[in-house]
Amino acid sequence: MVDEINMDCCCESIEEKDEKKDVNCFCENIKEENESRDFCSETIEKEEKNGFNCCCGDYEVTDDSKLENPQNSKKYIDLKTLKKIKNMAESLDMDIIGFGKISKEEMKKNEKLIYPNAIVLTMKIGEKIINEPPSEFAQDLNNLLYDKFGKSLYIISDYLRKNDFATQVAHPHQNLLDLSKLAENSGIGIVGRSHLLITPESGPSQKIGAILTSIENLTFSKENTHKWINDYCKRCGKCIKACPEDALKKDYMDENRAEFIESKCLGCNQGCTYCIEECPFYKDEYNYLKEKHDKLESKLKEKGKI
């Protein structure tokens, strides 16, 4: 049951025994919680402390750091340590890793942000969650994934701190900053019409988290090769039609995203995933859709329509 929700145990794939201790495995707790449908629905209260909690749902974000930030943090990471971070992320069921830079304007505007350098990570939403109809149980499954992802981010954050790098975790269920925008800026995908990040690996089916850090020599993305997705989304609109509550409107709030009425979204409190299920990037392969898009663009150019 656990692995169906993308809750596979992460411990056995971390090689060094001493690092297993540092990892402070939480897998058994997740298994126990997953076997109880009311593991959190009766006890979690909605809070928005310091504006850090997500604006929807009833999941409470906690700081699971085991280590404090170093007093004298390092700014440069070597390839061996960076590779270890990537291996740890993979062993913790994180699918994508990218590096993003937060703009000076955003840093000035958002006083909660400490570091402008970001390690962006995603965790796939498993089919068990996607296939579950909107309900309290579906939301509980979502909360379990948030819990696993959050704990995994803190594991990597503590490893970085142990190696004298300063960190600040941006939990996937916080509103510390716009994680979708940060992920897009890191080049791993594009924010679609549905406001969800779309990536080649998982389509719109993932959670996003980040570790802001003192590390300055990360390979920050200079371009995004997935911008064609915006044009595809404009011709599609299946996510809008799929929403039973009309939370997504045909009108645009900006150049690429549909108007979103958060108070109507069942994904906020009932774990609804209909917009994900109907998205072509969830149903079909990324390369197939890219080829289909390119052929259409070519025909439209021949006819002088674009």
CSV table of C-alpha atoms in Angstrom, one decimal:
chain,number,residue,atom,x,y,z
A,1,MET,CA,0.0,0.0,0.0
A,2,VAL,CA,2.8,2.4,0.9
A,3,ASP,CA,4.7,2.2,-2.4
A,4,GLU,CA,1.5,2.8,-4.4
A,5,ILE,CA,1.4,6.3,-2.9
A,6,ASN,CA,5.1,6.9,-3.8
A,7,MET,CA,6.1,6.2,-0.2
A,8,ASP,CA,8.9,3.7,-0.8
A,9,CYS,CA,11.5,3.4,1.9
A,10,CYS,CA,14.5,5.6,1.3
A,11,CYS,CA,16.9,4.0,3.8
A,12,GLU,CA,18.4,1.1,2.1
A,13,SER,CA,19.7,3.0,-0.9
A,14,ILE,CA,21.9,5.4,1.2
A,15,GLU,CA,25.2,3.6,1.2
A,16,GLU,CA,27.3,4.8,4.2
A,17,LYS,CA,26.1,3.4,7.5
A,18,ASP,CA,26.9,6.6,9.4
A,19,GLU,CA,24.8,8.6,6.9
A,20,LYS,CA,21.9,6.3,7.6
A,21,LYS,CA,22.0,7.5,11.2
A,22,ASP,CA,22.1,11.1,10.0
A,23,VAL,CA,19.1,10.5,7.7
A,24,ASN,CA,17.0,9.7,10.8
A,25,CYS,CA,14.6,7.5,8.9
A,26,PHE,CA,10.9,8.3,9.1
A,27,CYS,CA,9.6,5.5,6.9
A,28,GLU,CA,8.0,3.4,9.6
A,29,ASN,CA,6.0,6.3,10.9
A,30,ILE,CA,4.7,7.1,7.4
A,31,LYS,CA,3.7,3.4,7.0
A,32,GLU,CA,1.8,3.5,10.3
A,33,GLU,CA,0.1,6.8,9.4
A,34,ASN,CA,-0.9,5.6,5.9
A,35,GLU,CA,-2.7,2.6,7.5
A,36,SER,CA,-4.9,4.9,9.4
A,37,ARG,CA,-7.3,7.0,7.4
A,38,ASP,CA,-7.8,9.5,10.2
A,39,PHE,CA,-4.1,10.0,11.0
A,40,CYS,CA,-4.3,13.8,10.8
A,41,SER,CA,-7.8,14.8,9.8
A,42,GLU,CA,-9.0,15.1,13.5
A,43,THR,CA,-5.9,16.7,14.9
A,44,ILE,CA,-4.4,19.1,12.4
A,45,GLU,CA,-5.6,22.6,12.7
A,46,LYS,CA,-5.3,25.2,10.0
A,47,GLU,CA,-2.6,27.7,10.8
A,48,GLU,CA,-0.7,30.4,8.9
A,49,LYS,CA,2.2,31.3,11.2
A,50,ASN,CA,4.3,34.1,9.9
A,51,GLY,CA,2.6,33.6,6.5
A,52,PHE,CA,4.7,30.4,6.0
A,53,ASN,CA,1.8,28.0,5.6
A,54,CYS,CA,0.1,27.2,2.4
A,55,CYS,CA,-3.1,29.2,1.8
A,56,CYS,CA,-5.2,26.1,1.4
A,57,GLY,CA,-5.7,22.7,3.1
A,58,ASP,CA,-5.2,21.7,6.7
A,59,TYR,CA,-1.6,20.5,6.7
A,60,GLU,CA,0.6,22.0,9.3
A,61,VAL,CA,4.2,22.7,8.3
A,62,THR,CA,6.9,22.1,10.9
A,63,ASP,CA,10.6,22.8,10.9
A,64,ASP,CA,12.3,19.3,11.1
A,65,SER,CA,15.9,20.6,11.1
A,66,LYS,CA,18.2,18.5,13.3
A,67,LEU,CA,21.1,20.9,12.9
A,68,GLU,CA,21.5,24.7,13.1
A,69,ASN,CA,23.0,26.7,10.3
A,70,PRO,CA,26.8,27.0,10.5
A,71,GLN,CA,28.2,30.3,11.9
A,72,ASN,CA,30.6,30.6,9.0
A,73,SER,CA,28.9,29.2,6.0
A,74,LYS,CA,30.7,28.1,2.8
A,75,LYS,CA,29.8,29.5,-0.5
A,76,TYR,CA,31.4,27.0,-2.9
A,77,ILE,CA,30.5,23.3,-3.2
A,78,ASP,CA,32.7,20.7,-4.8
A,79,LEU,CA,31.5,18.2,-7.4
A,80,LYS,CA,31.8,15.2,-5.1
A,81,THR,CA,29.5,16.8,-2.5
A,82,LEU,CA,27.1,18.0,-5.1
A,83,LYS,CA,26.9,14.5,-6.6
A,84,LYS,CA,26.2,13.1,-3.1
A,85,ILE,CA,23.3,15.6,-2.8
A,86,LYS,CA,21.9,14.4,-6.1
A,87,ASN,CA,22.2,10.7,-5.0
A,88,MET,CA,20.5,11.5,-1.7
A,89,ALA,CA,17.7,13.2,-3.5
A,90,GLU,CA,17.2,10.2,-5.8
A,91,SER,CA,17.3,7.8,-2.9
A,92,LEU,CA,14.6,9.9,-1.2
A,93,ASP,CA,12.3,9.5,-4.2
A,94,MET,CA,12.8,13.0,-5.6
A,95,ASP,CA,12.6,13.0,-9.3
A,96,ILE,CA,14.1,16.2,-10.6
A,97,ILE,CA,16.8,18.5,-9.3
A,98,GLY,CA,17.5,22.0,-10.8
A,99,PHE,CA,19.2,25.2,-9.7
A,100,GLY,CA,17.5,28.6,-9.6
A,101,LYS,CA,18.4,32.1,-8.7
A,102,ILE,CA,15.9,34.4,-6.9
A,103,SER,CA,16.0,37.9,-8.4
A,104,LYS,CA,17.3,40.9,-6.3
A,105,GLU,CA,13.8,42.4,-6.6
A,106,GLU,CA,12.2,39.3,-5.1
A,107,MET,CA,14.7,39.2,-2.3
A,108,LYS,CA,14.0,42.9,-1.4
A,109,LYS,CA,10.3,42.4,-1.6
A,110,ASN,CA,10.2,39.2,0.4
A,111,GLU,CA,11.9,39.8,3.7
A,112,LYS,CA,11.5,36.1,4.7
A,113,LEU,CA,14.0,34.9,2.1
A,114,ILE,CA,17.5,34.6,3.4
A,115,TYR,CA,19.5,33.2,0.4
A,116,PRO,CA,19.0,33.9,-3.3
A,117,ASN,CA,20.5,30.5,-4.5
A,118,ALA,CA,18.1,27.6,-4.7
A,119,ILE,CA,18.3,23.9,-5.1
A,120,VAL,CA,14.9,23.0,-6.6
A,121,LEU,CA,13.4,19.5,-6.1
A,122,THR,CA,10.3,17.7,-7.1
A,123,MET,CA,8.5,14.6,-5.9
A,124,LYS,CA,6.1,12.7,-8.1
A,125,ILE,CA,2.4,12.4,-7.2
A,126,GLY,CA,1.7,8.7,-7.4
A,127,GLU,CA,-1.2,7.1,-9.2
A,128,LYS,CA,-2.8,6.1,-5.9
A,129,ILE,CA,-3.4,9.8,-5.1
A,130,ILE,CA,-4.3,10.7,-8.7
A,131,ASN,CA,-6.9,7.9,-8.9
A,132,GLU,CA,-8.5,8.7,-5.6
A,133,PRO,CA,-11.8,10.7,-6.0
A,134,PRO,CA,-12.0,14.1,-4.1
A,135,SER,CA,-12.5,13.3,-0.4
A,136,GLU,CA,-11.0,13.8,3.1
A,137,PHE,CA,-9.1,10.5,2.5
A,138,ALA,CA,-7.7,11.9,-0.8
A,139,GLN,CA,-6.5,15.0,1.1
A,140,ASP,CA,-5.0,12.7,3.8
A,141,LEU,CA,-3.0,10.9,1.1
A,142,ASN,CA,-1.8,14.3,-0.2
A,143,ASN,CA,-0.8,15.3,3.3
A,144,LEU,CA,1.2,12.1,3.6
A,145,LEU,CA,3.1,13.1,0.4
A,146,TYR,CA,3.7,16.6,1.7
A,147,ASP,CA,5.0,15.1,5.0
A,148,LYS,CA,7.4,12.7,3.2
A,149,PHE,CA,8.6,15.4,0.8
A,150,GLY,CA,9.1,17.9,3.6
A,151,LYS,CA,11.1,15.5,5.8
A,152,SER,CA,13.2,14.6,2.8
A,153,LEU,CA,14.1,18.2,2.2
A,154,TYR,CA,15.2,18.6,5.8
A,155,ILE,CA,17.4,15.5,5.5
A,156,ILE,CA,19.2,17.1,2.6
A,157,SER,CA,19.3,20.5,4.3
A,158,ASP,CA,20.9,19.0,7.4
A,159,TYR,CA,23.5,17.2,5.3
A,160,LEU,CA,24.4,20.5,3.7
A,161,ARG,CA,24.6,22.2,7.1
A,162,LYS,CA,26.7,19.3,8.4
A,163,ASN,CA,29.1,20.2,5.5
A,164,ASP,CA,29.1,23.9,6.5
A,165,PHE,CA,26.6,25.2,3.9
A,166,ALA,CA,23.8,27.5,5.2
A,167,THR,CA,20.2,26.6,4.2
A,168,GLN,CA,16.6,27.6,4.4
A,169,VAL,CA,14.0,25.0,3.4
A,170,ALA,CA,11.0,26.1,1.3
A,171,HIS,CA,8.5,23.4,2.2
A,172,PRO,CA,6.2,22.3,-0.7
A,173,HIS,CA,3.2,23.3,1.4
A,174,GLN,CA,4.5,26.8,2.4
A,175,ASN,CA,3.9,30.1,0.7
A,176,LEU,CA,7.5,31.2,1.5
A,177,LEU,CA,7.8,32.0,-2.2
A,178,ASP,CA,6.3,31.0,-5.6
A,179,LEU,CA,7.8,27.5,-6.0
A,180,SER,CA,6.3,27.0,-9.4
A,181,LYS,CA,7.9,30.2,-10.7
A,182,LEU,CA,11.2,29.2,-9.1
A,183,ALA,CA,11.1,25.8,-10.7
A,184,GLU,CA,10.3,27.4,-14.1
A,185,ASN,CA,13.3,29.8,-13.6
A,186,SER,CA,15.5,26.8,-12.9
A,187,GLY,CA,14.6,25.4,-16.3
A,188,ILE,CA,13.1,22.1,-15.3
A,189,GLY,CA,9.6,22.8,-16.7
A,190,ILE,CA,7.0,25.4,-17.4
A,191,VAL,CA,4.0,26.6,-15.4
A,192,GLY,CA,0.9,25.7,-17.5
A,193,ARG,CA,-2.5,27.3,-17.9
A,194,SER,CA,-3.6,25.3,-14.8
A,195,HIS,CA,-0.9,27.1,-12.6
A,196,LEU,CA,0.8,23.7,-12.2
A,197,LEU,CA,4.4,23.0,-13.1
A,198,ILE,CA,4.7,20.8,-16.2
A,199,THR,CA,7.9,18.8,-16.6
A,200,PRO,CA,9.0,16.2,-19.2
A,201,GLU,CA,9.4,13.6,-16.4
A,202,SER,CA,6.1,13.9,-14.6
A,203,GLY,CA,3.9,16.3,-16.6
A,204,PRO,CA,1.8,18.2,-14.1
A,205,SER,CA,1.9,15.4,-11.5
A,206,GLN,CA,4.5,16.6,-8.9
A,207,LYS,CA,5.0,18.6,-5.7
A,208,ILE,CA,7.7,21.2,-5.7
A,209,GLY,CA,10.1,22.1,-2.9
A,210,ALA,CA,13.4,24.0,-2.6
A,211,ILE,CA,16.4,24.5,-0.4
A,212,LEU,CA,17.7,28.1,-0.4
A,213,THR,CA,21.4,28.1,0.3
A,214,SER,CA,24.6,30.0,0.7
A,215,ILE,CA,26.1,28.0,-2.2
A,216,GLU,CA,27.0,30.4,-5.1
A,217,ASN,CA,28.6,28.2,-7.7
A,218,LEU,CA,25.6,26.1,-8.6
A,219,THR,CA,24.9,25.7,-12.4
A,220,PHE,CA,22.0,28.1,-12.7
A,221,SER,CA,19.8,27.7,-15.8
A,222,LYS,CA,20.1,30.5,-18.4
A,223,GLU,CA,17.3,29.4,-20.6
A,224,ASN,CA,14.2,27.3,-20.5
A,225,THR,CA,13.7,24.9,-23.4
A,226,HIS,CA,10.1,24.0,-22.4
A,227,LYS,CA,8.4,27.4,-23.3
A,228,TRP,CA,6.5,25.7,-26.2
A,229,ILE,CA,4.3,24.2,-23.6
A,230,ASN,CA,2.6,27.6,-23.1
A,231,ASP,CA,1.5,27.6,-26.7
A,232,TYR,CA,0.2,24.0,-26.4
A,233,CYS,CA,-1.8,25.0,-23.3
A,234,LYS,CA,-3.4,27.9,-25.1
A,235,ARG,CA,-4.9,25.6,-27.7
A,236,CYS,CA,-5.9,22.9,-25.2
A,237,GLY,CA,-7.9,24.1,-22.1
A,238,LYS,CA,-8.7,20.5,-20.9
A,239,CYS,CA,-7.8,21.4,-17.3
A,240,ILE,CA,-10.4,24.2,-17.4
A,241,LYS,CA,-13.2,21.8,-18.6
A,242,ALA,CA,-12.1,19.1,-16.1
A,243,CYS,CA,-12.7,21.3,-13.0
A,244,PRO,CA,-16.1,20.5,-11.5
A,245,GLU,CA,-16.2,23.7,-9.5
A,246,ASP,CA,-15.1,26.1,-12.2
A,247,ALA,CA,-12.0,27.1,-10.2
A,248,LEU,CA,-10.1,27.7,-13.5
A,249,LYS,CA,-11.5,30.3,-15.9
A,250,LYS,CA,-11.0,30.7,-19.7
A,251,ASP,CA,-9.9,34.3,-19.0
A,252,TYR,CA,-6.2,34.8,-18.4
A,253,MET,CA,-4.7,36.4,-15.3
A,254,ASP,CA,-1.5,36.9,-17.2
A,255,GLU,CA,0.0,35.9,-20.5
A,256,ASN,CA,0.0,32.2,-19.9
A,257,ARG,CA,-2.1,31.3,-16.8
A,258,ALA,CA,-5.8,31.0,-16.5
A,259,GLU,CA,-7.7,33.0,-13.9
A,260,PHE,CA,-7.8,30.8,-10.7
A,261,ILE,CA,-10.4,31.1,-8.0
A,262,GLU,CA,-8.8,29.4,-5.1
A,263,SER,CA,-11.9,29.3,-2.9
A,264,LYS,CA,-13.5,27.0,-5.4
A,265,CYS,CA,-10.6,24.6,-5.8
A,266,LEU,CA,-11.3,21.1,-4.3
A,267,GLY,CA,-7.6,20.4,-4.4
A,268,CYS,CA,-7.2,22.6,-1.4
A,269,ASN,CA,-9.2,20.5,1.0
A,270,GLN,CA,-10.3,17.3,-0.8
A,271,GLY,CA,-7.2,16.3,-2.7
A,272,CYS,CA,-8.9,16.8,-6.1
A,273,THR,CA,-6.6,16.0,-9.1
A,274,TYR,CA,-9.1,16.2,-12.0
A,275,CYS,CA,-7.1,19.0,-13.8
A,276,ILE,CA,-4.0,16.7,-13.6
A,277,GLU,CA,-5.8,13.6,-14.8
A,278,GLU,CA,-7.1,15.4,-17.9
A,279,CYS,CA,-3.9,17.1,-18.8
A,280,PRO,CA,-2.3,15.7,-22.0
A,281,PHE,CA,1.1,16.0,-20.4
A,282,TYR,CA,-0.1,13.5,-17.7
A,283,LYS,CA,-1.7,11.1,-20.3
A,284,ASP,CA,0.9,11.2,-23.1
A,285,GLU,CA,4.7,11.3,-23.4
A,286,TYR,CA,6.4,14.7,-23.5
A,287,ASN,CA,8.3,14.0,-26.7
A,288,TYR,CA,5.1,12.8,-28.5
A,289,LEU,CA,3.3,16.0,-27.6
A,290,LYS,CA,6.4,18.1,-28.6
A,291,GLU,CA,6.4,16.4,-32.0
A,292,LYS,CA,2.7,16.9,-32.4
A,293,HIS,CA,3.1,20.6,-31.5
A,294,ASP,CA,6.0,21.2,-33.9
A,295,LYS,CA,4.0,19.7,-36.8
A,296,LEU,CA,1.1,21.9,-36.1
A,297,GLU,CA,3.3,25.0,-35.8
A,298,SER,CA,4.9,24.1,-39.1
A,299,LYS,CA,1.6,23.8,-40.9
A,300,LEU,CA,0.3,27.1,-39.4
A,301,LYS,CA,3.5,28.9,-40.5
A,302,GLU,CA,3.1,27.5,-44.0
A,303,LYS,CA,-0.4,28.9,-44.1
A,304,GLY,CA,0.8,32.3,-42.7
A,305,LYS,CA,-1.4,32.0,-39.6
A,306,ILE,CA,1.5,32.6,-37.2
